[in-house]
Amino acid sequence: MARLRAGVCAAVPAFVSLLALAHAQNPASTGFSVVEGLGLPAVDAGALRGEPHGVATRRTTRQAALSTAMTAVARVGPSGAPYAPGRVLVKFRGGASGAVSTQSLRTASVSAALSTRPDYADFDIVTIDPAEDAQQVAAALRERPDVEWAQPAYYMHTDFVPNDPFYKELQWNLPLRDIQPSAGSSITVAVIDTGLAYTNAMITTDILGFRDRLGTYPPIPNAVIPYAAATQLVTPGRVVAPHDFVNNTNTPFDFDGHGTHVSGTLGQLTNDGIGAAGVAFNVKLMPLKAICAEWDVLFGSAIARCSTDDNVAQAIRYAADNGARIINMSIGRDSPATCATNRNQPDCAPAIEDAMNYAVGKGVFIAVAAGNEFTTGNPTQTPAEIASRIKGAVSVAAVGLFKEHAPYSSSGSWVELAAPGGIGGSQDSGYVWQQTFDFHLTDTFDLPPAQYTAPRFDVLRHVGYAGTSQATPHVAGVAAMLMQQGLTSPAAIEDALEKFAVDLGSAGRDDLFGYGLIDARNALFGRGLAK
């Protein structure tokens, strides 16, 4: 969710120009063409051992800039949550049809042009004039007796602290990787994120031009971009029911690397003598793209459709309806602390709340990042706060190598568990290491204009990240192992994780660590489950 403000403000305007210009040039989604199976296999170039260009500052700036750029083309709610123009999400009482809803709206002083019910949703998307304030329209709709809730399409973000990458074979965060050889082999885990490096392909697209502090970057027409599956994640039959909710396709390409890295912590191949390990390394993966990267925008995805609450809500329901037993969401945004008592107020997320309740009701366990906002005012985070109110969903804070509270990790009454997320810094063990893209070759928009080229997504490395994004898949992975051993109730899984957690900080549950640090061995054997 990476609204990471500290130390990046001076550089943000350059990237705002990049993304705002891309939006201005391309207000509607154009997409790209893909030929799957044509690309060459990935090259695994080993570990990144140094970054002369200051990757920590650069990647922090990029992620914060995406949020800021969205703000530039939209408006911001009272809790600081930006929302997309031209759309309002509405749930009508009694399951009113789209046609009835549209007719009703035409009498409500709302300039609604279209009301549609998207797939995997129990709400309608109402199209309004982009010049109108979606927050004000939602407030007017909430006054109607036939409306259960209405909200703007708020933007979500991934939740990681970038790195200065060095590699070490010791994965301090996985001391018990020999617990369970089956490691979730019958369980499908949905990862709602930026996508996954899941297939070999050649992608052809027009890349939009932009201007930033280094100069003018020209458009690149008919760019041919190689793309390859992560060699340490993807095996035949492992990826099931993939979907992209940003572009409405079944090809959730990861153009950022975050979703691939998170998926690696959850389930990177293990005991193969190569690279790093994953927690539940035999799970099936369901990559669901709901979050945009910069390249998504420059490739033509409409920024108003990037990373919004409706994408996330649809992805949650899709996962529940297509066989997922676990959902990992290393994403979030700011929200009011009072959504628990009044979810029909600005910046709350009723669409996501309903979807999470739906999924848990179908037997799906959900792990959500608690947020990385401790040093930036520590605002309440959603959907983490929602998870804390649903038995069978948990919010996850981050700890470092010595089980200390990670300084960025959000705290509050919504924190339920802690897991290894890393702290960063100069030591190799300050990060969680997994296979993802070589950002030297993907982040070409950080080069001077004279060196700018189309990106490549066919070279992979082991890269260290830190954040509650990295903590959350540890919990999802342990939950998969519990399910594999027969503990199928989401509520029972939450109870086991909390009961057998290692208490840290103040005695009992506290705002920094929740019930404590997850302990996979204690959770499995404490429940009397077989190895």
JSON list of N, CA and C in Angstrom, two decimals, residues 191 233 258-268:
[
{"chain": "A", "resi": 191, "resn": "VAL", "atom": "N", "xyz": [-3.47, -14.74, -4.67]},
{"chain": "A", "resi": 191, "resn": "VAL", "atom": "CA", "xyz": [-2.64, -13.59, -4.31]},
{"chain": "A", "resi": 191, "resn": "VAL", "atom": "C", "xyz": [-3.18, -12.39, -5.07]},
{"chain": "A", "resi": 233, "resn": "LEU", "atom": "N", "xyz": [8.97, -20.35, -9.32]},
{"chain": "A", "resi": 233, "resn": "LEU", "atom": "CA", "xyz": [7.57, -20.29, -8.89]},
{"chain": "A", "resi": 233, "resn": "LEU", "atom": "C", "xyz": [6.64, -21.13, -9.74]},
{"chain": "A", "resi": 258, "resn": "HIS", "atom": "N", "xyz": [6.26, -6.88, -7.47]},
{"chain": "A", "resi": 258, "resn": "HIS", "atom": "CA", "xyz": [5.76, -7.04, -6.11]},
{"chain": "A", "resi": 258, "resn": "HIS", "atom": "C", "xyz": [4.96, -8.32, -5.95]},
{"chain": "A", "resi": 259, "resn": "GLY", "atom": "N", "xyz": [3.99, -8.54, -6.85]},
{"chain": "A", "resi": 259, "resn": "GLY", "atom": "CA", "xyz": [3.16, -9.73, -6.75]},
{"chain": "A", "resi": 259, "resn": "GLY", "atom": "C", "xyz": [3.96, -11.01, -6.88]},
{"chain": "A", "resi": 260, "resn": "THR", "atom": "N", "xyz": [4.97, -11.00, -7.75]},
{"chain": "A", "resi": 260, "resn": "THR", "atom": "CA", "xyz": [5.83, -12.18, -7.91]},
{"chain": "A", "resi": 260, "resn": "THR", "atom": "C", "xyz": [6.64, -12.43, -6.65]},
{"chain": "A", "resi": 261, "resn": "HIS", "atom": "N", "xyz": [7.18, -11.37, -6.05]},
{"chain": "A", "resi": 261, "resn": "HIS", "atom": "CA", "xyz": [7.97, -11.50, -4.82]},
{"chain": "A", "resi": 261, "resn": "HIS", "atom": "C", "xyz": [7.11, -12.03, -3.67]},
{"chain": "A", "resi": 262, "resn": "VAL", "atom": "N", "xyz": [5.91, -11.47, -3.50]},
{"chain": "A", "resi": 262, "resn": "VAL", "atom": "CA", "xyz": [4.99, -11.92, -2.45]},
{"chain": "A", "resi": 262, "resn": "VAL", "atom": "C", "xyz": [4.64, -13.39, -2.66]},
{"chain": "A", "resi": 263, "resn": "SER", "atom": "N", "xyz": [4.36, -13.76, -3.91]},
{"chain": "A", "resi": 263, "resn": "SER", "atom": "CA", "xyz": [4.04, -15.16, -4.21]},
{"chain": "A", "resi": 263, "resn": "SER", "atom": "C", "xyz": [5.22, -16.07, -3.89]},
{"chain": "A", "resi": 264, "resn": "GLY", "atom": "N", "xyz": [6.44, -15.56, -4.04]},
{"chain": "A", "resi": 264, "resn": "GLY", "atom": "CA", "xyz": [7.61, -16.35, -3.71]},
{"chain": "A", "resi": 264, "resn": "GLY", "atom": "C", "xyz": [7.73, -16.63, -2.23]},
{"chain": "A", "resi": 265, "resn": "THR", "atom": "N", "xyz": [7.48, -15.63, -1.39]},
{"chain": "A", "resi": 265, "resn": "THR", "atom": "CA", "xyz": [7.49, -15.87, 0.05]},
{"chain": "A", "resi": 265, "resn": "THR", "atom": "C", "xyz": [6.47, -16.93, 0.41]},
{"chain": "A", "resi": 266, "resn": "LEU", "atom": "N", "xyz": [5.32, -16.84, -0.21]},
{"chain": "A", "resi": 266, "resn": "LEU", "atom": "CA", "xyz": [4.27, -17.81, 0.04]},
{"chain": "A", "resi": 266, "resn": "LEU", "atom": "C", "xyz": [4.65, -19.21, -0.43]},
{"chain": "A", "resi": 267, "resn": "GLY", "atom": "N", "xyz": [5.17, -19.32, -1.67]},
{"chain": "A", "resi": 267, "resn": "GLY", "atom": "CA", "xyz": [5.29, -20.65, -2.24]},
{"chain": "A", "resi": 267, "resn": "GLY", "atom": "C", "xyz": [6.43, -20.88, -3.19]},
{"chain": "A", "resi": 268, "resn": "GLN", "atom": "N", "xyz": [7.57, -20.18, -3.04]},
{"chain": "A", "resi": 268, "resn": "GLN", "atom": "CA", "xyz": [8.68, -20.43, -3.95]},
{"chain": "A", "resi": 268, "resn": "GLN", "atom": "C", "xyz": [9.16, -21.88, -3.80]}
]
